[in-house]
Structures are given as C-alpha cells and as structure tokens.
Short mmCIF file of C-alpha atoms and ligand atoms in Angstrom, two decimals:
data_model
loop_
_atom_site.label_atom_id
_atom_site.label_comp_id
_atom_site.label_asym_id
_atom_site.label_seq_id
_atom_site.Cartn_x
_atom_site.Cartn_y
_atom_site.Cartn_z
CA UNK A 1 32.53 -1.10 12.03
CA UNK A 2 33.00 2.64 11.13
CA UNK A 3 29.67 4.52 10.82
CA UNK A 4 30.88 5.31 6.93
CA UNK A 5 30.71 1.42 6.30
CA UNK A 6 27.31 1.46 7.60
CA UNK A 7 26.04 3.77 5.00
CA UNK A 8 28.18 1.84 2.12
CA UNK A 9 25.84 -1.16 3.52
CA UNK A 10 22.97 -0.09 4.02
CA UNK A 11 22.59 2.74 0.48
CA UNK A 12 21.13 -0.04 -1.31
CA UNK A 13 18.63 -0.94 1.06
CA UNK A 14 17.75 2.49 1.08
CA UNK A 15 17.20 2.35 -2.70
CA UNK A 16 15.56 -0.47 -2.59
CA UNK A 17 13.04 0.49 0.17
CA UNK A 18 12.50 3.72 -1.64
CA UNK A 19 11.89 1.96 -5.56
CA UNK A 20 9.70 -0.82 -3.93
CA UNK A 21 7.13 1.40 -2.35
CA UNK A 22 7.10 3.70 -5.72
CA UNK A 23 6.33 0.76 -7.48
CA UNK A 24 3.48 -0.90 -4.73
CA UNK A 25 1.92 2.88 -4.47
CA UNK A 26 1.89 3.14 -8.36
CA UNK A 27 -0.40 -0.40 -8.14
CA UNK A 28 -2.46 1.18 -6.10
CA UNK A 29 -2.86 4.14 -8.30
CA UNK A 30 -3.51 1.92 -11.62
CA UNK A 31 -6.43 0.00 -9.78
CA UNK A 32 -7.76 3.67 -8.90
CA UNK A 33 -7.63 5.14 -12.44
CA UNK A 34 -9.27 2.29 -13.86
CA UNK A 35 -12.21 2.43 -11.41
CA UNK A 36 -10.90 -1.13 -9.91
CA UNK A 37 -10.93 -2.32 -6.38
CA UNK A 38 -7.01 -1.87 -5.09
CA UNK A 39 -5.95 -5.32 -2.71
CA UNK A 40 -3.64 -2.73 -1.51
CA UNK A 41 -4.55 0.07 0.99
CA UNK A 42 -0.97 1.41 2.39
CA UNK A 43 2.78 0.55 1.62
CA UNK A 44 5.17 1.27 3.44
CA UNK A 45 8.89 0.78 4.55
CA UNK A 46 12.05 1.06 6.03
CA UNK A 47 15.61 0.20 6.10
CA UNK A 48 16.37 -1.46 10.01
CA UNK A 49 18.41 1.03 12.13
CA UNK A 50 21.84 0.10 13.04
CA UNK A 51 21.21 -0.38 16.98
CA UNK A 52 18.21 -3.53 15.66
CA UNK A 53 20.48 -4.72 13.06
CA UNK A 54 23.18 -5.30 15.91
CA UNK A 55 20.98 -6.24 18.18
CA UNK A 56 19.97 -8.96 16.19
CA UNK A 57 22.97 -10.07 14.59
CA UNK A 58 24.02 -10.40 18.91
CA UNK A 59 20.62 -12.70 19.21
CA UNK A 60 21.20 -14.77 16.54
CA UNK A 61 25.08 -15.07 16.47
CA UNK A 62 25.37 -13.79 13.45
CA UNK A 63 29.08 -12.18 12.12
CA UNK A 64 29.54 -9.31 10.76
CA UNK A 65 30.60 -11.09 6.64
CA UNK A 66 27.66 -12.82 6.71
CA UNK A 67 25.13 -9.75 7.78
CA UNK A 68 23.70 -9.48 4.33
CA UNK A 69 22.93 -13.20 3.58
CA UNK A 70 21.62 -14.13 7.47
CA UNK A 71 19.91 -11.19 8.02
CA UNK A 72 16.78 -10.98 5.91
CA UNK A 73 14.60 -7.86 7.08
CA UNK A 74 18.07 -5.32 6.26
CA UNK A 75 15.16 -3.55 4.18
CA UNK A 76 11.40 -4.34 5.10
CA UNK A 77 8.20 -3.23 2.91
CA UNK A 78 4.92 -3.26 4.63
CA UNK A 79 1.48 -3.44 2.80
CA UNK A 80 -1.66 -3.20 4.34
CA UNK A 81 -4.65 -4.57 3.00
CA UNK A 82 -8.43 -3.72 4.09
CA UNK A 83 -9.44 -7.90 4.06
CA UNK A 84 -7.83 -11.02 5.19
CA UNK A 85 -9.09 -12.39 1.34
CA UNK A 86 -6.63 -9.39 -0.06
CA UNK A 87 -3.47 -10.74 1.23
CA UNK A 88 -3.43 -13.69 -1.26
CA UNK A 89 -3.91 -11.80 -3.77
CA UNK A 90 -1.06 -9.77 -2.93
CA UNK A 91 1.10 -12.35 -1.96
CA UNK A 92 0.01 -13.94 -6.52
CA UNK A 93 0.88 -9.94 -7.84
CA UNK A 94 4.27 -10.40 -6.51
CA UNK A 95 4.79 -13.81 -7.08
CA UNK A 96 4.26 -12.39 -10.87
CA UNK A 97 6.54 -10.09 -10.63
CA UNK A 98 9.81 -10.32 -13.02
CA UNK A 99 11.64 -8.10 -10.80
CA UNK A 100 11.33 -9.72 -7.37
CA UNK A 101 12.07 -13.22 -6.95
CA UNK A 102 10.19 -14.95 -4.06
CA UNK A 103 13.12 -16.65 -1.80
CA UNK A 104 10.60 -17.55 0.79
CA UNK A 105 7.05 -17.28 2.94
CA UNK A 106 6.16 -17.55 6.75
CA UNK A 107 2.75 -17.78 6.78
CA UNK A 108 1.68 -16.35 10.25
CA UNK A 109 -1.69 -16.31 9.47
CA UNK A 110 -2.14 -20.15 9.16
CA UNK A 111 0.73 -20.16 11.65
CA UNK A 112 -0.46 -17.57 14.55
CA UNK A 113 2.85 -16.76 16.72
CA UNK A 114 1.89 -17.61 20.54
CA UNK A 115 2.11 -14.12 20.52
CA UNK A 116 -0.77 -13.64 18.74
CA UNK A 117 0.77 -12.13 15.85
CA UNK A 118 -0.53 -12.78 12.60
CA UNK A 119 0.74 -11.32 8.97
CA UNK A 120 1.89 -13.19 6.08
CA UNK A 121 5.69 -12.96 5.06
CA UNK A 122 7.65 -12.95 2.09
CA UNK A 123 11.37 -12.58 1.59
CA UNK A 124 12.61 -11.71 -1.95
CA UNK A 125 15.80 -10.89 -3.80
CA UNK A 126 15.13 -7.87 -5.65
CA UNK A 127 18.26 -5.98 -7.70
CA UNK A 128 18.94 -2.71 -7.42
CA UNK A 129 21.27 -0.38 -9.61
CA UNK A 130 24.52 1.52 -8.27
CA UNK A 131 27.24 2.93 -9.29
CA UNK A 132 29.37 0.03 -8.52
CA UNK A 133 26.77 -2.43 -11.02
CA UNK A 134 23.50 -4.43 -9.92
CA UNK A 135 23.50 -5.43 -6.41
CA UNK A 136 20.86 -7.88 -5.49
CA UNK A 137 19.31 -7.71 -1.98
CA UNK A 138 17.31 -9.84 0.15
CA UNK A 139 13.90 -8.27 1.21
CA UNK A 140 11.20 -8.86 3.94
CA UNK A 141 7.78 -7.43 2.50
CA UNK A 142 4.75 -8.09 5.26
CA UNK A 143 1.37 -8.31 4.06
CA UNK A 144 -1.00 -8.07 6.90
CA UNK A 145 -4.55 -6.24 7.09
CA UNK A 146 -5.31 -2.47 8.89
CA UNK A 147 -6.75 -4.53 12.10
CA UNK A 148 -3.52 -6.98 12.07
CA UNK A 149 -1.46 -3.96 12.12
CA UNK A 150 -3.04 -2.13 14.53
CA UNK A 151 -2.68 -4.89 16.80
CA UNK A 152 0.91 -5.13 15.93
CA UNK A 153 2.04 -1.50 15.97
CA UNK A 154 0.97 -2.20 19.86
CA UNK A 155 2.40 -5.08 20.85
CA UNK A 156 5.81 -3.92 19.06
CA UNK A 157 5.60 -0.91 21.43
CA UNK A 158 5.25 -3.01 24.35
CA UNK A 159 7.53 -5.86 23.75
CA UNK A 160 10.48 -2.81 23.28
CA UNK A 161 9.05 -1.04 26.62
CA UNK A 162 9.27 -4.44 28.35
CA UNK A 163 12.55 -5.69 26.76
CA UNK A 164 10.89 -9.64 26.61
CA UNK A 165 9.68 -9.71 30.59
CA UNK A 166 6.17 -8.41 29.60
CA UNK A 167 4.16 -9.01 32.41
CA UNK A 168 1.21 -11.51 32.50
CA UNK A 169 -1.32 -9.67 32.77
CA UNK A 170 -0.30 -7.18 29.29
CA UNK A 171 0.70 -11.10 27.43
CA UNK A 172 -3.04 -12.04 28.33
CA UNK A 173 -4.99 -8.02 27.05
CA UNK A 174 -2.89 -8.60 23.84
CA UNK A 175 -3.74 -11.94 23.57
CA UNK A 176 -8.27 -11.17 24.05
CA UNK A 177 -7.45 -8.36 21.87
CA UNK A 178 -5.66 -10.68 19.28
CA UNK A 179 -8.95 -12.87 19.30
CA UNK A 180 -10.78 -9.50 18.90
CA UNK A 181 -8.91 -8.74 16.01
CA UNK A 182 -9.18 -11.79 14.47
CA UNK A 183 -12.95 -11.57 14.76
CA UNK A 184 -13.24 -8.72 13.41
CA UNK A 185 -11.49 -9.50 9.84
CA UNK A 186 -13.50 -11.81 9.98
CA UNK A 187 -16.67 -9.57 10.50
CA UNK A 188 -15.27 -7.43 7.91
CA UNK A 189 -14.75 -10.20 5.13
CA UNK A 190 -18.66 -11.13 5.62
CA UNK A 191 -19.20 -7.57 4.46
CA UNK A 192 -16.54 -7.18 2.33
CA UNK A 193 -18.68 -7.15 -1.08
CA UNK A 194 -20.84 -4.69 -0.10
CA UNK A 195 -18.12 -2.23 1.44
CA UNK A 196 -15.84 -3.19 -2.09
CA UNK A 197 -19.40 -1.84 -3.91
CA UNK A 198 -19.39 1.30 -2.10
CA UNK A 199 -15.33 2.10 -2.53
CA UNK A 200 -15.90 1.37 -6.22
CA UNK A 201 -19.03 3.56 -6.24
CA UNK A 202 -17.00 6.42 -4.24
CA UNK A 203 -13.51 5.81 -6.57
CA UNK A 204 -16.06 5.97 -9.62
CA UNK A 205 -17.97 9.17 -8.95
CA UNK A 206 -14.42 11.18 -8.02
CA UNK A 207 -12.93 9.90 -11.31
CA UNK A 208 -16.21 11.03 -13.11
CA UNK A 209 -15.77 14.41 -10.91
CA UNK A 210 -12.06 14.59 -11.99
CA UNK A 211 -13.03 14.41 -15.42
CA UNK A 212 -15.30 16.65 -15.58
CA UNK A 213 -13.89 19.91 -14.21
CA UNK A 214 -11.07 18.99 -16.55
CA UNK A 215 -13.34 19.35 -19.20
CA UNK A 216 -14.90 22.08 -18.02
CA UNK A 217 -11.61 23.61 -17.13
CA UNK A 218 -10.51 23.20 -21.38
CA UNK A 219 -13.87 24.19 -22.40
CA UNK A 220 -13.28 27.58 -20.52
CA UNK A 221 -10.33 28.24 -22.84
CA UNK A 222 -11.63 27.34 -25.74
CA UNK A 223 -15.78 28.38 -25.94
CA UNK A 224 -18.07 30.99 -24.71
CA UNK A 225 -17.79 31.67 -21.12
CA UNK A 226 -21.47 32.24 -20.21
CA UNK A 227 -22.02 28.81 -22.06
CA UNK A 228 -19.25 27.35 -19.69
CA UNK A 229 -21.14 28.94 -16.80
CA UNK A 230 -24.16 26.94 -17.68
CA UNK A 231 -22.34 23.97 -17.81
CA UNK A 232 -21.06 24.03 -14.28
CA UNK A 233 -24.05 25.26 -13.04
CA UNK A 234 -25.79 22.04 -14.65
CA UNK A 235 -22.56 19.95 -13.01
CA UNK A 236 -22.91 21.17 -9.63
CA UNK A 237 -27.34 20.60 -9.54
CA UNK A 238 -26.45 16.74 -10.83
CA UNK A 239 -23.42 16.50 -8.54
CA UNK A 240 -25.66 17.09 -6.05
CA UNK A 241 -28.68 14.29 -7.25
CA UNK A 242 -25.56 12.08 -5.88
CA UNK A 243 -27.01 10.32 -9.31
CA UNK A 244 -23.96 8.63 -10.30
CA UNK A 245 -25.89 7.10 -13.80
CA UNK A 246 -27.01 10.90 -14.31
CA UNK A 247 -23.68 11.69 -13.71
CA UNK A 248 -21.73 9.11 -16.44
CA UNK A 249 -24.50 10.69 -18.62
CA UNK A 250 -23.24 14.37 -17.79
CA UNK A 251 -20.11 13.39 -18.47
CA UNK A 252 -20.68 11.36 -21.54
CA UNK A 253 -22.87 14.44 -23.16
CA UNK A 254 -19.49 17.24 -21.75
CA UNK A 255 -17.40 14.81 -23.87
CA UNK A 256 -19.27 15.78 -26.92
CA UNK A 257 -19.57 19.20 -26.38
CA UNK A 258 -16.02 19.24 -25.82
CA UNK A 259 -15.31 17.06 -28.72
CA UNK A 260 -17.18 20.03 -30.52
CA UNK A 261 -15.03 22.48 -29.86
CA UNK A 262 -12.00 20.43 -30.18
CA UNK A 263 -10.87 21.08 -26.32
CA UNK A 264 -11.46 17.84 -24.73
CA UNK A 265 -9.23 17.30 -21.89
CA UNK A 266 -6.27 14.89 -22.02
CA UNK A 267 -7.71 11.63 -20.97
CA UNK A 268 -6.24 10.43 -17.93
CA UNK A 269 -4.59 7.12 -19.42
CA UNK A 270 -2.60 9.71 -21.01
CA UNK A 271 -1.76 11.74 -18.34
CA UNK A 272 -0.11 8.63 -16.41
P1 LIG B 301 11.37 -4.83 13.50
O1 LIG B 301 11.62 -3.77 14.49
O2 LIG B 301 10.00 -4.82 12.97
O3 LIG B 301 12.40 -4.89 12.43
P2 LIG B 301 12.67 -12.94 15.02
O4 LIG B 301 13.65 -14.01 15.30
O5 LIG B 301 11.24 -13.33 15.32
O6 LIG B 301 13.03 -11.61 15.59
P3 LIG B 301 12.92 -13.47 12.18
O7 LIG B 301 13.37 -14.85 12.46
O8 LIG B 301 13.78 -12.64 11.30
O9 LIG B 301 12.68 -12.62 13.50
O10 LIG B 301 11.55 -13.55 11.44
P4 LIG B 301 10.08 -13.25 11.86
O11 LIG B 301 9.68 -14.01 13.06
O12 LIG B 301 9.32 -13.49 10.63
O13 LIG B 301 10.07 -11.71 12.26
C1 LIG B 301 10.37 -10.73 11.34
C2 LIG B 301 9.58 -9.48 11.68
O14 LIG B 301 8.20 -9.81 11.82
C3 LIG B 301 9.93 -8.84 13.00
O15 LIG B 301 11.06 -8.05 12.84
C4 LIG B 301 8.67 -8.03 13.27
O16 LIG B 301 8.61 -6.89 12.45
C5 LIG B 301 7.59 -8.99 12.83
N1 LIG B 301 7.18 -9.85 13.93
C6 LIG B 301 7.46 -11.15 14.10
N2 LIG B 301 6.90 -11.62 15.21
C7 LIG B 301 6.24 -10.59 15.78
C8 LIG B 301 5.43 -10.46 16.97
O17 LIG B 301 5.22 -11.40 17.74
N3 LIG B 301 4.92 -9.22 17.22
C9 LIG B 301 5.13 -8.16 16.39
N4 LIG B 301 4.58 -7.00 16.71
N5 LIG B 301 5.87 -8.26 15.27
C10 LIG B 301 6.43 -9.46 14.97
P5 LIG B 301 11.92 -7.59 14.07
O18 LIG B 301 13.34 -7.62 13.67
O19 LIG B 301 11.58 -8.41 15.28
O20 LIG B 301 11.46 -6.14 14.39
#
C-alpha cells in the first residue's frame, strides 16, 4: 500500500487518539476542581506505527480489507490508575459513556498472561467526525495501575530486544518481579484510604491557595493597596500554620471582603 493510503487510514485514529485523551484528562481535571479523589492518574495514547500494524496483520493472517475490523488496537488509550480498586471504577465511567460503546473486555487481571502481564482491557467503537461524515472506529483503551505499567513498559522493551527467544533466566526476573508487583498493589490498596486522605488534603489546600491569590490578585485592582498588603501578609503567616481549617476560614472571611468591594474573583466553576 502507498504511504499516502496509510495516512487516509490511519487520520482517524489519529483523531480519535487525540479527542479520547482530551476527554479522559478533562475527567481528571473535574475530580480536581471539585476537591474529589480522580480514579485516573495518567492517560495516554497512540495510534500503532505502520511497521507493528504489518507486523501483526503477518502474525495473525490478517488481509489488508479487513485491517480495520480484525485489528483492534489501530488506536490504543492507556490510563493509569494509582490502585488496583480504581480500575473498576474506570472500566463503570466508560461503560457510562454515550459516546463509546463497549465491544469487549480481556480481563488480565483475573486472567494473568503466563507472562505475567496483568491490565484490564476494553475495546470500544467510538465515532469520530471527518470531512468525508462520521467514521466509527474500533479502540483498545488499557486500564492498568503505575506498578502494572512499570512492569510492563519493561517487559515490552525486552520482548522487542529479544524478538520472542527471551532467555530463561530474563522470563524467570520478570516473572519474581511480576509477583513483586503484584504485592505491592496490594500493599498499596491496604493503605489506600489513608494516602486518598492525604491527596484530597493536598488537592484541597492548592485549590484553597488558588483561590485565594485570585482574590487577592482582584482585590489589588479594586481596594487600597496597603490594605491588600496586609492581606497577603496575613495569607502567607496562615499558609504557613499548614492549618488547612484556618485556611477555609481565611478564605471564607477574603470572600467577604472581596464581596465588599465588589471584586471577587471569577469562581472557578466558571472559569471551566
Ligand atoms: P503494542 O506495541 O503495545 O501495540 P497479541 O496477540 O497478544 O499480540 P491481541 O490479541 O490483540 O494481541 O490482544 P492482547 O493480548 O490483549 O494484546 C494487546 C496489547 O496488550 C498488546 O499490544 C500489548 O500492548 C499489551 N500486552 C498484551 N500482552 C502483553 C504482555 O505479555 N506484555 C506486555 N508488556 N504487554 C502486553 P501489542 O500489539 O502486542 O503491542
């Protein structure tokens, strides 16, 4: 095929790739704005490069007019979460979705590859817009957590450096540190409330910061500056109480001041 006939192919997936994590990332943006724990840490994505897509239409026989129905992972989206609990959760917000429609799971994480591989899989059809009309495209998303994909950022690296003769001893390191991985989730789930409590602590106070200056920021255009000066030198002594109930107070009492002088910033719901 000519490499113009390629690009015809594969625009879409491009698209697609591109809306998908725009819309994942802007999930992850609402759950920060609202002070709310995000399931998702990290998207990500990418449209397969021509020498894999051929490689694996060779591997599993597949001809050229049926590329787009056979081969599933054309476009692939990749979300990490922080806990093995998270992935679910992920796997229900897209099941909700009215724009993707869920064409199938492999469930790698019930269903640990000998490899050692675990991730959860979906493939969707999701439609994207061209010139030509809607085109609707089959998707792989992979929802797997940080330590899952740590392990499998590796082992991708060596299975491609050892083109599928991967020596003995590497299979049997990647399997221990499989196990270690797997323990470690799981170390990480028996802590995950109290490491949630501290994010939403953290993701609370820099909202409350955010706020803030931008008040300050209005109230500098609007009021007396020495006034303004006090304020921020009162900010900065209960920024650093690391009080976050003094803090909400601050804020709460900047609010009215600012609500005096009519200069209140633009909330940040409006803003988004
Ligand atoms: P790339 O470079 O990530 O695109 P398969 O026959 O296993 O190649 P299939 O039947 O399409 O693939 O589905 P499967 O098994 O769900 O694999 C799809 C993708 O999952 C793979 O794409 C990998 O990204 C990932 N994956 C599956 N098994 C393993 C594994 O053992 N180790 C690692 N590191 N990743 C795995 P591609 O096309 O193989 O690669």
């Amino acid at each position: 095929m000519e490499i113009q006939l390629w690009r015809k192919i594969l625009s879409p997936y491009e698209l697609a790739v591109r809306e998908l994590i725009v819309k994942f990332n802007h999930i992850i943006t609402e759950h920060k704005e609202k002070d709310l724990y995000s399931p998702m840490e990290q998207v990500n994505g990418r449209v397969k490069s021509i020498s894999s897509i051929l490689e694996k239409m060779q591997r599993k026989n597949i001809p050229i007019d049926r590329l787009e129905t056979e081969l599933e992972d054309i476009a692939g989206i990749r979300i990490i979460c922080q806990f093995e609990e998270d992935i679910d959760v992920v796997a229900d917000m897209i099941q909700n979705r009215s724009d993707m429609e869920i064409k199938s799971e492999k469930n790698y994480l019930t269903n640990v590859k000998a490899s050692g591989y675990r991730s959860y899989h979906l493939i969707i059809y999701y439609t994207v817009q061209t010139i030509e009309g809607p085109k609707r495209l089959q998707m792989e998303i992979q929802i797997r957590t940080l330590a899952m994909n740590f392990w499998a950022t590796i082992e991708h690296s060596l299975q491609y450096k050892y083109k599928g003769n991967m020596p003995a001893h590497v299979r049997e390191r990647l399997s221990k540190a499989a196990a270690a991985i797997l323990s470690l989730d799981r170390e990480m789930s028996s802590v995950r409330h109290e490491i949630m409590d501290a994010q939403k602590f953290s993701q609370i106070q820099t909202n409350l910061v955010a706020d803030i200056l931008n008040n300050i920021e209005n109230l500098y255009k609007f009021s007396n500056q020495r006034e303004v000066m006090k304020i921020q030198e009162e900010f900065f002594r209960v920024y650093e109480s690391k009080d976050l109930q003094r803090l909400q107070r601050f804020h709460r009492q900047l609010d009215i001041i600012s609500e005096g002088y009519q200069a209140q910033a633009v909330t940040r719901e409006f803003m988004a």
